Amino acid sequence: MKIFVMATAVLGAVNALTIMPPMSKTADHIPLAKKAMEYFDNSPDPFHAVQTAIDMLEDAGFEEVQEIEPNSDKIQPGGKYYFTRNKSTLVAFAVGGKYAAGSGGFKVIGGHTDSPNLKVKPRSKRSAKSAKSIQIGAECYGGGLWHTWFDRDLGISGRVFCREADGTISQKLIKIDRAILRIPNLAIHLQTADERKAFAVNKEDHLSPILAGKIEDAFNVGGEKDTTEENDDNEGGKKEKDATAKDGWTEHQEPLLVQLLATELGIESSNIVDFELNLFDIQKAALGGVHSEFLFSARLDNLASCFLAVESLLECIKDGFLENDKDINMVILYDHEEVGSSSAVGAAGPILGDAVKSITSALHNEKSYEATIRKSFVLSSDQSHALHPNYASKHEKNHQPQMNAGMVIKRNSNQRYATNGVTGVLIREIARRASLPPVQEFLVRQDCGCGSTIGPLISTATGIRAIDMGCPQLSMHSIREQMGICDLTNGLALFKAFFKYFREVDDSVQQ
């Protein structure tokens, strides 16, 4: 009997080994996934997403240019440049070595740096003096799945405006990567059955994170009471009053928050004159699945596209293709996509059109702007929906993208996406010529609302042709999202093929 049991166990183990796919199927994709994970972890907000991309660009020899300065002597064929607006939108471009005025166009990959999150309100103070917990005011940005923000360890990031000794105002990036804040759930025992079933979130009342407790009450048990606030006439009270002198801003901020920012930046609290702060989940990106075939992280929508866009441009340049290229290769990463893109630094704004004009002008191509527009193309990259196995009925039955099966073309005949017959053919042909896997297709069910992204806005604002694409993912707009690591490799390969093959494919397709 023992021999039989042992043989059965061995046979079962052998069968299990033959059924389970080998790690080699995903192992080759892990190095790129880990590089992407580092980018995600370093980019908790648009300001850091842009700065992290700048670090990558500068390491590859890109040079910053100023929009407000003439660049005719600086921008040259074969050159690599970048500029930013608001420090939250990035434009990076590399001029082909054989670019000639009137003969080339712009090959653009676009993405967006913002994600749904909670932002600290302009007046951060929320708690009354009598409150037992010190909270800060938080504002919802974009269409987040806000219930996923409960019971998460939250850090703070963004930018702080500081008054320098000479009176100038500087901007400093800040990223406090530890558990500073938390939004606790209400215990099940304190909810009615209907409340448990609905789990309705009141964004104003229920999403204010706790920053601290009234620690003096806990730490001074049996000791003397802290009477600083009660004794404004004494010296300590006078200092406290001076520290929060009314200037229209300081008196409306939570003092503990301002003190925390000052300590992290190594400055005096009085030097802080304003801030733009976001909350973020401090849990790092991680590989998941039995074969590490998945990637779990915050802000995959749309940092995955941002990373792939920058990385593809850098790898193409490293491969030496720029020397013989006749076009201008560009990556543009916008802010404010999650709230409609209607801003000076959003896709509905003038930034891409301004960039095309200023770059063509610097390259002595002022008279052929319209021809340049007609030769240009934008690959708008924003994450796509993968088939959800628990909610398959929510997907159109013939358009069900799978994770780890390649990039997705997004279509909507009502122009929620910019894809049309010609732009779709161009991308599929580029993938075919590069021997890449066939692209997948996404179409929303007709009884569901359809989202949108930057593609239609770019085409409307500039007249440049565009397609909307993305890597498939689950849990979109959750605080923690999921995608396949093979899709990072597929996306990178397609983006590189776009830069390398677009011109010859475009010339071969009847428009």
PDB file of N, CA and C in Angstrom, residues 148-240:
ATOM      1  N   THR A 148     -11.549  51.654  -2.173  1.00  0.00           N
ATOM      2  CA  THR A 148     -10.265  50.956  -2.073  1.00  0.00           C
ATOM      3  C   THR A 148      -9.226  51.760  -1.294  1.00  0.00           C
ATOM      4  N   TRP A 149      -9.544  53.007  -0.966  1.00  0.00           N
ATOM      5  CA  TRP A 149      -8.601  53.846  -0.210  1.00  0.00           C
ATOM      6  C   TRP A 149      -8.731  53.649   1.296  1.00  0.00           C
ATOM      7  N   PHE A 150      -9.745  52.928   1.738  1.00  0.00           N
ATOM      8  CA  PHE A 150      -9.903  52.695   3.169  1.00  0.00           C
ATOM      9  C   PHE A 150      -8.868  51.679   3.659  1.00  0.00           C
ATOM     10  N   ASP A 151      -8.375  51.918   4.871  1.00  0.00           N
ATOM     11  CA  ASP A 151      -7.465  50.986   5.559  1.00  0.00           C
ATOM     12  C   ASP A 151      -6.167  50.749   4.793  1.00  0.00           C
ATOM     13  N   ARG A 152      -5.707  51.760   4.086  1.00  0.00           N
ATOM     14  CA  ARG A 152      -4.414  51.687   3.412  1.00  0.00           C
ATOM     15  C   ARG A 152      -3.432  52.624   4.119  1.00  0.00           C
ATOM     16  N   ASP A 153      -2.161  52.253   4.115  1.00  0.00           N
ATOM     17  CA  ASP A 153      -1.112  53.097   4.696  1.00  0.00           C
ATOM     18  C   ASP A 153      -0.730  54.145   3.655  1.00  0.00           C
ATOM     19  N   LEU A 154      -0.973  55.406   3.976  1.00  0.00           N
ATOM     20  CA  LEU A 154      -0.845  56.478   2.999  1.00  0.00           C
ATOM     21  C   LEU A 154       0.322  57.406   3.316  1.00  0.00           C
ATOM     22  N   GLY A 155       1.094  57.720   2.280  1.00  0.00           N
ATOM     23  CA  GLY A 155       2.139  58.725   2.371  1.00  0.00           C
ATOM     24  C   GLY A 155       1.674  60.013   1.706  1.00  0.00           C
ATOM     25  N   ILE A 156       2.565  60.994   1.668  1.00  0.00           N
ATOM     26  CA  ILE A 156       2.262  62.298   1.082  1.00  0.00           C
ATOM     27  C   ILE A 156       3.355  62.647   0.083  1.00  0.00           C
ATOM     28  N   SER A 157       2.946  63.183  -1.064  1.00  0.00           N
ATOM     29  CA  SER A 157       3.924  63.618  -2.062  1.00  0.00           C
ATOM     30  C   SER A 157       3.374  64.820  -2.811  1.00  0.00           C
ATOM     31  N   GLY A 158       4.249  65.464  -3.569  1.00  0.00           N
ATOM     32  CA  GLY A 158       3.839  66.605  -4.379  1.00  0.00           C
ATOM     33  C   GLY A 158       4.917  67.661  -4.415  1.00  0.00           C
ATOM     34  N   ARG A 159       4.501  68.913  -4.438  1.00  0.00           N
ATOM     35  CA  ARG A 159       5.472  70.002  -4.440  1.00  0.00           C
ATOM     36  C   ARG A 159       5.086  71.047  -3.402  1.00  0.00           C
ATOM     37  N   VAL A 160       6.132  71.683  -2.858  1.00  0.00           N
ATOM     38  CA  VAL A 160       5.968  72.691  -1.823  1.00  0.00           C
ATOM     39  C   VAL A 160       6.608  73.978  -2.313  1.00  0.00           C
ATOM     40  N   PHE A 161       5.914  75.089  -2.151  1.00  0.00           N
ATOM     41  CA  PHE A 161       6.440  76.393  -2.537  1.00  0.00           C
ATOM     42  C   PHE A 161       7.072  77.046  -1.307  1.00  0.00           C
ATOM     43  N   CYS A 162       8.323  77.464  -1.440  1.00  0.00           N
ATOM     44  CA  CYS A 162       9.093  77.959  -0.300  1.00  0.00           C
ATOM     45  C   CYS A 162       9.662  79.351  -0.588  1.00  0.00           C
ATOM     46  N   ARG A 163       9.611  80.204   0.421  1.00  0.00           N
ATOM     47  CA  ARG A 163      10.215  81.535   0.307  1.00  0.00           C
ATOM     48  C   ARG A 163      11.691  81.444   0.691  1.00  0.00           C
ATOM     49  N   GLU A 164      12.555  81.841  -0.236  1.00  0.00           N
ATOM     50  CA  GLU A 164      13.991  81.803   0.007  1.00  0.00           C
ATOM     51  C   GLU A 164      14.449  83.087   0.700  1.00  0.00           C
ATOM     52  N   ALA A 165      15.710  83.075   1.129  1.00  0.00           N
ATOM     53  CA  ALA A 165      16.254  84.218   1.871  1.00  0.00           C
ATOM     54  C   ALA A 165      16.238  85.502   1.054  1.00  0.00           C
ATOM     55  N   ASP A 166      16.369  85.386  -0.265  1.00  0.00           N
ATOM     56  CA  ASP A 166      16.372  86.578  -1.114  1.00  0.00           C
ATOM     57  C   ASP A 166      14.968  87.018  -1.531  1.00  0.00           C
ATOM     58  N   GLY A 167      13.948  86.371  -1.004  1.00  0.00           N
ATOM     59  CA  GLY A 167      12.577  86.752  -1.291  1.00  0.00           C
ATOM     60  C   GLY A 167      11.939  86.012  -2.453  1.00  0.00           C
ATOM     61  N   THR A 168      12.717  85.231  -3.203  1.00  0.00           N
ATOM     62  CA  THR A 168      12.156  84.479  -4.324  1.00  0.00           C
ATOM     63  C   THR A 168      11.397  83.251  -3.811  1.00  0.00           C
ATOM     64  N   ILE A 169      10.498  82.749  -4.645  1.00  0.00           N
ATOM     65  CA  ILE A 169       9.714  81.561  -4.301  1.00  0.00           C
ATOM     66  C   ILE A 169      10.232  80.384  -5.110  1.00  0.00           C
ATOM     67  N   SER A 170      10.640  79.337  -4.451  1.00  0.00           N
ATOM     68  CA  SER A 170      11.143  78.136  -5.122  1.00  0.00           C
ATOM     69  C   SER A 170      10.145  76.997  -4.954  1.00  0.00           C
ATOM     70  N   GLN A 171      10.305  75.971  -5.798  1.00  0.00           N
ATOM     71  CA  GLN A 171       9.490  74.766  -5.706  1.00  0.00           C
ATOM     72  C   GLN A 171      10.364  73.596  -5.302  1.00  0.00           C
ATOM     73  N   LYS A 172       9.905  72.826  -4.342  1.00  0.00           N
ATOM     74  CA  LYS A 172      10.648  71.653  -3.887  1.00  0.00           C
ATOM     75  C   LYS A 172       9.730  70.438  -3.945  1.00  0.00           C
ATOM     76  N   LEU A 173      10.207  69.368  -4.571  1.00  0.00           N
ATOM     77  CA  LEU A 173       9.452  68.125  -4.574  1.00  0.00           C
ATOM     78  C   LEU A 173       9.592  67.441  -3.223  1.00  0.00           C
ATOM     79  N   ILE A 174       8.502  66.812  -2.792  1.00  0.00           N
ATOM     80  CA  ILE A 174       8.529  66.095  -1.520  1.00  0.00           C
ATOM     81  C   ILE A 174       7.837  64.749  -1.691  1.00  0.00           C
ATOM     82  N   LYS A 175       8.399  63.737  -1.056  1.00  0.00           N
ATOM     83  CA  LYS A 175       7.831  62.380  -1.111  1.00  0.00           C
ATOM     84  C   LYS A 175       8.103  61.723   0.248  1.00  0.00           C
ATOM     85  N   ILE A 176       7.078  61.683   1.063  1.00  0.00           N
ATOM     86  CA  ILE A 176       7.194  61.072   2.390  1.00  0.00           C
ATOM     87  C   ILE A 176       6.674  59.651   2.269  1.00  0.00           C
ATOM     88  N   ASP A 177       7.595  58.735   2.132  1.00  0.00           N
ATOM     89  CA  ASP A 177       7.279  57.356   1.764  1.00  0.00           C
ATOM     90  C   ASP A 177       7.138  56.476   3.002  1.00  0.00           C
ATOM     91  N   ARG A 178       6.308  56.912   3.925  1.00  0.00           N
ATOM     92  CA  ARG A 178       6.013  56.101   5.110  1.00  0.00           C
ATOM     93  C   ARG A 178       4.563  56.361   5.521  1.00  0.00           C
ATOM     94  N   ALA A 179       4.072  55.528   6.404  1.00  0.00           N
ATOM     95  CA  ALA A 179       2.653  55.573   6.756  1.00  0.00           C
ATOM     96  C   ALA A 179       2.365  56.788   7.639  1.00  0.00           C
ATOM     97  N   ILE A 180       1.914  57.869   7.009  1.00  0.00           N
ATOM     98  CA  ILE A 180       1.599  59.106   7.716  1.00  0.00           C
ATOM     99  C   ILE A 180       0.108  59.218   7.985  1.00  0.00           C
ATOM    100  N   LEU A 181      -0.698  58.769   7.044  1.00  0.00           N
ATOM    101  CA  LEU A 181      -2.141  58.973   7.089  1.00  0.00           C
ATOM    102  C   LEU A 181      -2.889  57.658   6.909  1.00  0.00           C
ATOM    103  N   ARG A 182      -4.142  57.660   7.342  1.00  0.00           N
ATOM    104  CA  ARG A 182      -4.968  56.470   7.166  1.00  0.00           C
ATOM    105  C   ARG A 182      -6.432  56.870   7.192  1.00  0.00           C
ATOM    106  N   ILE A 183      -7.228  56.211   6.362  1.00  0.00           N
ATOM    107  CA  ILE A 183      -8.679  56.405   6.351  1.00  0.00           C
ATOM    108  C   ILE A 183      -9.294  55.109   6.861  1.00  0.00           C
ATOM    109  N   PRO A 184      -9.694  55.051   8.118  1.00  0.00           N
ATOM    110  CA  PRO A 184     -10.175  53.783   8.675  1.00  0.00           C
ATOM    111  C   PRO A 184     -11.619  53.480   8.287  1.00  0.00           C
ATOM    112  N   ASN A 185     -11.885  52.215   8.068  1.00  0.00           N
ATOM    113  CA  ASN A 185     -13.261  51.763   7.849  1.00  0.00           C
ATOM    114  C   ASN A 185     -14.058  51.844   9.141  1.00  0.00           C
ATOM    115  N   LEU A 186     -15.354  51.920   9.028  1.00  0.00           N
ATOM    116  CA  LEU A 186     -16.226  51.822  10.186  1.00  0.00           C
ATOM    117  C   LEU A 186     -16.440  50.347  10.513  1.00  0.00           C
ATOM    118  N   ALA A 187     -16.266  49.993  11.760  1.00  0.00           N
ATOM    119  CA  ALA A 187     -16.403  48.596  12.179  1.00  0.00           C
ATOM    120  C   ALA A 187     -17.771  48.041  11.795  1.00  0.00           C
ATOM    121  N   ILE A 188     -17.787  46.775  11.444  1.00  0.00           N
ATOM    122  CA  ILE A 188     -19.018  46.124  10.989  1.00  0.00           C
ATOM    123  C   ILE A 188     -20.106  46.178  12.060  1.00  0.00           C
ATOM    124  N   HIS A 189     -19.695  46.191  13.336  1.00  0.00           N
ATOM    125  CA  HIS A 189     -20.662  46.184  14.426  1.00  0.00           C
ATOM    126  C   HIS A 189     -21.423  47.506  14.535  1.00  0.00           C
ATOM    127  N   LEU A 190     -20.879  48.561  13.931  1.00  0.00           N
ATOM    128  CA  LEU A 190     -21.500  49.884  14.018  1.00  0.00           C
ATOM    129  C   LEU A 190     -22.293  50.233  12.765  1.00  0.00           C
ATOM    130  N   GLN A 191     -22.461  49.264  11.882  1.00  0.00           N
ATOM    131  CA  GLN A 191     -23.206  49.491  10.650  1.00  0.00           C
ATOM    132  C   GLN A 191     -24.492  48.661  10.648  1.00  0.00           C
ATOM    133  N   THR A 192     -25.518  49.225  10.033  1.00  0.00           N
ATOM    134  CA  THR A 192     -26.733  48.455   9.831  1.00  0.00           C
ATOM    135  C   THR A 192     -26.536  47.494   8.661  1.00  0.00           C
ATOM    136  N   ALA A 193     -27.447  46.558   8.509  1.00  0.00           N
ATOM    137  CA  ALA A 193     -27.348  45.603   7.399  1.00  0.00           C
ATOM    138  C   ALA A 193     -27.399  46.324   6.061  1.00  0.00           C
ATOM    139  N   ASP A 194     -28.259  47.339   5.969  1.00  0.00           N
ATOM    140  CA  ASP A 194     -28.362  48.094   4.727  1.00  0.00           C
ATOM    141  C   ASP A 194     -27.068  48.872   4.443  1.00  0.00           C
ATOM    142  N   GLU A 195     -26.462  49.422   5.477  1.00  0.00           N
ATOM    143  CA  GLU A 195     -25.204  50.153   5.290  1.00  0.00           C
ATOM    144  C   GLU A 195     -24.093  49.224   4.833  1.00  0.00           C
ATOM    145  N   ARG A 196     -24.042  48.022   5.400  1.00  0.00           N
ATOM    146  CA  ARG A 196     -23.020  47.054   4.988  1.00  0.00           C
ATOM    147  C   ARG A 196     -23.221  46.652   3.526  1.00  0.00           C
ATOM    148  N   LYS A 197     -24.469  46.492   3.130  1.00  0.00           N
ATOM    149  CA  LYS A 197     -24.760  46.076   1.757  1.00  0.00           C
ATOM    150  C   LYS A 197     -24.417  47.164   0.753  1.00  0.00           C
ATOM    151  N   ALA A 198     -24.711  48.402   1.102  1.00  0.00           N
ATOM    152  CA  ALA A 198     -24.507  49.501   0.157  1.00  0.00           C
ATOM    153  C   ALA A 198     -23.060  49.967   0.113  1.00  0.00           C
ATOM    154  N   PHE A 199     -22.396  50.001   1.256  1.00  0.00           N
ATOM    155  CA  PHE A 199     -21.052  50.563   1.408  1.00  0.00           C
ATOM    156  C   PHE A 199     -20.925  51.873   0.617  1.00  0.00           C
ATOM    157  N   ALA A 200     -21.853  52.768   0.887  1.00  0.00           N
ATOM    158  CA  ALA A 200     -21.854  54.063   0.208  1.00  0.00           C
ATOM    159  C   ALA A 200     -20.833  54.979   0.861  1.00  0.00           C
ATOM    160  N   VAL A 201     -20.008  55.616   0.039  1.00  0.00           N
ATOM    161  CA  VAL A 201     -18.961  56.499   0.533  1.00  0.00           C
ATOM    162  C   VAL A 201     -19.384  57.940   0.296  1.00  0.00           C
ATOM    163  N   ASN A 202     -19.498  58.705   1.367  1.00  0.00           N
ATOM    164  CA  ASN A 202     -19.696  60.143   1.245  1.00  0.00           C
ATOM    165  C   ASN A 202     -18.313  60.780   1.136  1.00  0.00           C
ATOM    166  N   LYS A 203     -18.004  61.309  -0.022  1.00  0.00           N
ATOM    167  CA  LYS A 203     -16.633  61.773  -0.289  1.00  0.00           C
ATOM    168  C   LYS A 203     -16.210  62.912   0.627  1.00  0.00           C
ATOM    169  N   GLU A 204     -17.155  63.710   1.078  1.00  0.00           N
ATOM    170  CA  GLU A 204     -16.807  64.821   1.963  1.00  0.00           C
ATOM    171  C   GLU A 204     -16.614  64.366   3.403  1.00  0.00           C
ATOM    172  N   ASP A 205     -17.455  63.457   3.864  1.00  0.00           N
ATOM    173  CA  ASP A 205     -17.433  63.073   5.276  1.00  0.00           C
ATOM    174  C   ASP A 205     -16.550  61.871   5.589  1.00  0.00           C
ATOM    175  N   HIS A 206     -16.410  60.960   4.644  1.00  0.00           N
ATOM    176  CA  HIS A 206     -15.785  59.672   4.960  1.00  0.00           C
ATOM    177  C   HIS A 206     -14.346  59.526   4.477  1.00  0.00           C
ATOM    178  N   LEU A 207     -13.844  60.457   3.697  1.00  0.00           N
ATOM    179  CA  LEU A 207     -12.508  60.299   3.112  1.00  0.00           C
ATOM    180  C   LEU A 207     -11.489  61.280   3.675  1.00  0.00           C
ATOM    181  N   SER A 208     -11.699  61.733   4.887  1.00  0.00           N
ATOM    182  CA  SER A 208     -10.720  62.614   5.535  1.00  0.00           C
ATOM    183  C   SER A 208      -9.750  61.766   6.347  1.00  0.00           C
ATOM    184  N   PRO A 209      -8.497  61.713   5.963  1.00  0.00           N
ATOM    185  CA  PRO A 209      -7.547  60.828   6.647  1.00  0.00           C
ATOM    186  C   PRO A 209      -7.122  61.365   8.008  1.00  0.00           C
ATOM    187  N   ILE A 210      -6.782  60.452   8.893  1.00  0.00           N
ATOM    188  CA  ILE A 210      -6.265  60.802  10.215  1.00  0.00           C
ATOM    189  C   ILE A 210      -4.757  61.006  10.120  1.00  0.00           C
ATOM    190  N   LEU A 211      -4.307  62.158  10.593  1.00  0.00           N
ATOM    191  CA  LEU A 211      -2.884  62.487  10.594  1.00  0.00           C
ATOM    192  C   LEU A 211      -2.236  62.146  11.928  1.00  0.00           C
ATOM    193  N   ALA A 212      -2.937  62.410  13.009  1.00  0.00           N
ATOM    194  CA  ALA A 212      -2.368  62.184  14.339  1.00  0.00           C
ATOM    195  C   ALA A 212      -3.490  62.121  15.356  1.00  0.00           C
ATOM    196  N   GLY A 213      -3.144  61.681  16.570  1.00  0.00           N
ATOM    197  CA  GLY A 213      -4.064  61.742  17.686  1.00  0.00           C
ATOM    198  C   GLY A 213      -3.641  62.860  18.617  1.00  0.00           C
ATOM    199  N   LYS A 214      -4.473  63.149  19.594  1.00  0.00           N
ATOM    200  CA  LYS A 214      -4.108  64.143  20.603  1.00  0.00           C
ATOM    201  C   LYS A 214      -3.119  63.495  21.571  1.00  0.00           C
ATOM    202  N   ILE A 215      -1.879  63.409  21.130  1.00  0.00           N
ATOM    203  CA  ILE A 215      -0.895  62.604  21.858  1.00  0.00           C
ATOM    204  C   ILE A 215      -0.563  63.171  23.222  1.00  0.00           C
ATOM    205  N   GLU A 216      -0.741  64.500  23.413  1.00  0.00           N
ATOM    206  CA  GLU A 216      -0.398  65.035  24.722  1.00  0.00           C
ATOM    207  C   GLU A 216      -1.323  64.455  25.789  1.00  0.00           C
ATOM    208  N   ASP A 217      -2.581  64.145  25.392  1.00  0.00           N
ATOM    209  CA  ASP A 217      -3.510  63.558  26.361  1.00  0.00           C
ATOM    210  C   ASP A 217      -3.058  62.164  26.771  1.00  0.00           C
ATOM    211  N   ALA A 218      -2.499  61.415  25.821  1.00  0.00           N
ATOM    212  CA  ALA A 218      -2.046  60.061  26.126  1.00  0.00           C
ATOM    213  C   ALA A 218      -0.698  60.045  26.827  1.00  0.00           C
ATOM    214  N   PHE A 219       0.200  60.929  26.409  1.00  0.00           N
ATOM    215  CA  PHE A 219       1.559  60.923  26.935  1.00  0.00           C
ATOM    216  C   PHE A 219       1.676  61.612  28.287  1.00  0.00           C
ATOM    217  N   ASN A 220       0.680  62.429  28.628  1.00  0.00           N
ATOM    218  CA  ASN A 220       0.761  63.172  29.878  1.00  0.00           C
ATOM    219  C   ASN A 220      -0.145  62.597  30.963  1.00  0.00           C
ATOM    220  N   VAL A 221      -0.478  61.317  30.831  1.00  0.00           N
ATOM    221  CA  VAL A 221      -1.323  60.682  31.843  1.00  0.00           C
ATOM    222  C   VAL A 221      -0.624  60.749  33.192  1.00  0.00           C
ATOM    223  N   GLY A 222      -1.291  61.349  34.145  1.00  0.00           N
ATOM    224  CA  GLY A 222      -0.709  61.466  35.480  1.00  0.00           C
ATOM    225  C   GLY A 222       0.253  62.619  35.605  1.00  0.00           C
ATOM    226  N   GLY A 223       0.477  63.348  34.533  1.00  0.00           N
ATOM    227  CA  GLY A 223       1.421  64.466  34.560  1.00  0.00           C
ATOM    228  C   GLY A 223       0.693  65.782  34.465  1.00  0.00           C
ATOM    229  N   GLU A 224       1.454  66.830  34.154  1.00  0.00           N
ATOM    230  CA  GLU A 224       0.869  68.160  34.056  1.00  0.00           C
ATOM    231  C   GLU A 224       0.204  68.357  32.713  1.00  0.00           C
ATOM    232  N   LYS A 225      -0.852  69.119  32.695  1.00  0.00           N
ATOM    233  CA  LYS A 225      -1.573  69.418  31.471  1.00  0.00           C
ATOM    234  C   LYS A 225      -0.834  70.468  30.663  1.00  0.00           C
ATOM    235  N   ASP A 226      -0.788  70.277  29.340  1.00  0.00           N
ATOM    236  CA  ASP A 226      -0.176  71.263  28.459  1.00  0.00           C
ATOM    237  C   ASP A 226      -1.123  72.448  28.321  1.00  0.00           C
ATOM    238  N   THR A 227      -0.699  73.613  28.822  1.00  0.00           N
ATOM    239  CA  THR A 227      -1.569  74.795  28.845  1.00  0.00           C
ATOM    240  C   THR A 227      -1.106  75.864  27.882  1.00  0.00           C
ATOM    241  N   THR A 228      -0.352  75.484  26.865  1.00  0.00           N
ATOM    242  CA  THR A 228       0.171  76.466  25.928  1.00  0.00           C
ATOM    243  C   THR A 228      -0.934  77.271  25.284  1.00  0.00           C
ATOM    244  N   GLU A 229      -1.990  76.592  24.826  1.00  0.00           N
ATOM    245  CA  GLU A 229      -3.060  77.284  24.137  1.00  0.00           C
ATOM    246  C   GLU A 229      -3.864  78.161  25.090  1.00  0.00           C
ATOM    247  N   GLU A 230      -3.870  77.802  26.384  1.00  0.00           N
ATOM    248  CA  GLU A 230      -4.668  78.551  27.327  1.00  0.00           C
ATOM    249  C   GLU A 230      -3.968  79.820  27.803  1.00  0.00           C
ATOM    250  N   ASN A 231      -2.664  79.891  27.621  1.00  0.00           N
ATOM    251  CA  ASN A 231      -1.881  80.996  28.171  1.00  0.00           C
ATOM    252  C   ASN A 231      -1.239  81.805  27.066  1.00  0.00           C
ATOM    253  N   ASP A 232      -2.064  82.462  26.258  1.00  0.00           N
ATOM    254  CA  ASP A 232      -1.536  83.255  25.157  1.00  0.00           C
ATOM    255  C   ASP A 232      -0.744  84.461  25.629  1.00  0.00           C
ATOM    256  N   ASP A 233      -0.918  84.840  26.918  1.00  0.00           N
ATOM    257  CA  ASP A 233      -0.194  86.005  27.414  1.00  0.00           C
ATOM    258  C   ASP A 233       1.240  85.678  27.785  1.00  0.00           C
ATOM    259  N   ASN A 234       1.531  84.379  28.021  1.00  0.00           N
ATOM    260  CA  ASN A 234       2.914  84.069  28.394  1.00  0.00           C
ATOM    261  C   ASN A 234       3.792  83.971  27.160  1.00  0.00           C
ATOM    262  N   GLU A 235       5.074  83.801  27.364  1.00  0.00           N
ATOM    263  CA  GLU A 235       6.041  83.832  26.258  1.00  0.00           C
ATOM    264  C   GLU A 235       5.809  82.706  25.274  1.00  0.00           C
ATOM    265  N   GLY A 236       5.541  81.477  25.792  1.00  0.00           N
ATOM    266  CA  GLY A 236       5.312  80.356  24.889  1.00  0.00           C
ATOM    267  C   GLY A 236       4.081  80.566  24.050  1.00  0.00           C
ATOM    268  N   GLY A 237       3.005  81.118  24.664  1.00  0.00           N
ATOM    269  CA  GLY A 237       1.794  81.387  23.920  1.00  0.00           C
ATOM    270  C   GLY A 237       2.006  82.437  22.862  1.00  0.00           C
ATOM    271  N   LYS A 238       2.837  83.451  23.161  1.00  0.00           N
ATOM    272  CA  LYS A 238       3.119  84.504  22.187  1.00  0.00           C
ATOM    273  C   LYS A 238       3.846  83.935  20.981  1.00  0.00           C
ATOM    274  N   LYS A 239       4.804  83.022  21.224  1.00  0.00           N
ATOM    275  CA  LYS A 239       5.538  82.409  20.110  1.00  0.00           C
ATOM    276  C   LYS A 239       4.595  81.593  19.243  1.00  0.00           C
ATOM    277  N   GLU A 240       3.675  80.855  19.894  1.00  0.00           N
ATOM    278  CA  GLU A 240       2.735  80.045  19.129  1.00  0.00           C
ATOM    279  C   GLU A 240       1.841  80.943  18.292  1.00  0.00           C
TER     280      GLU A 240
END
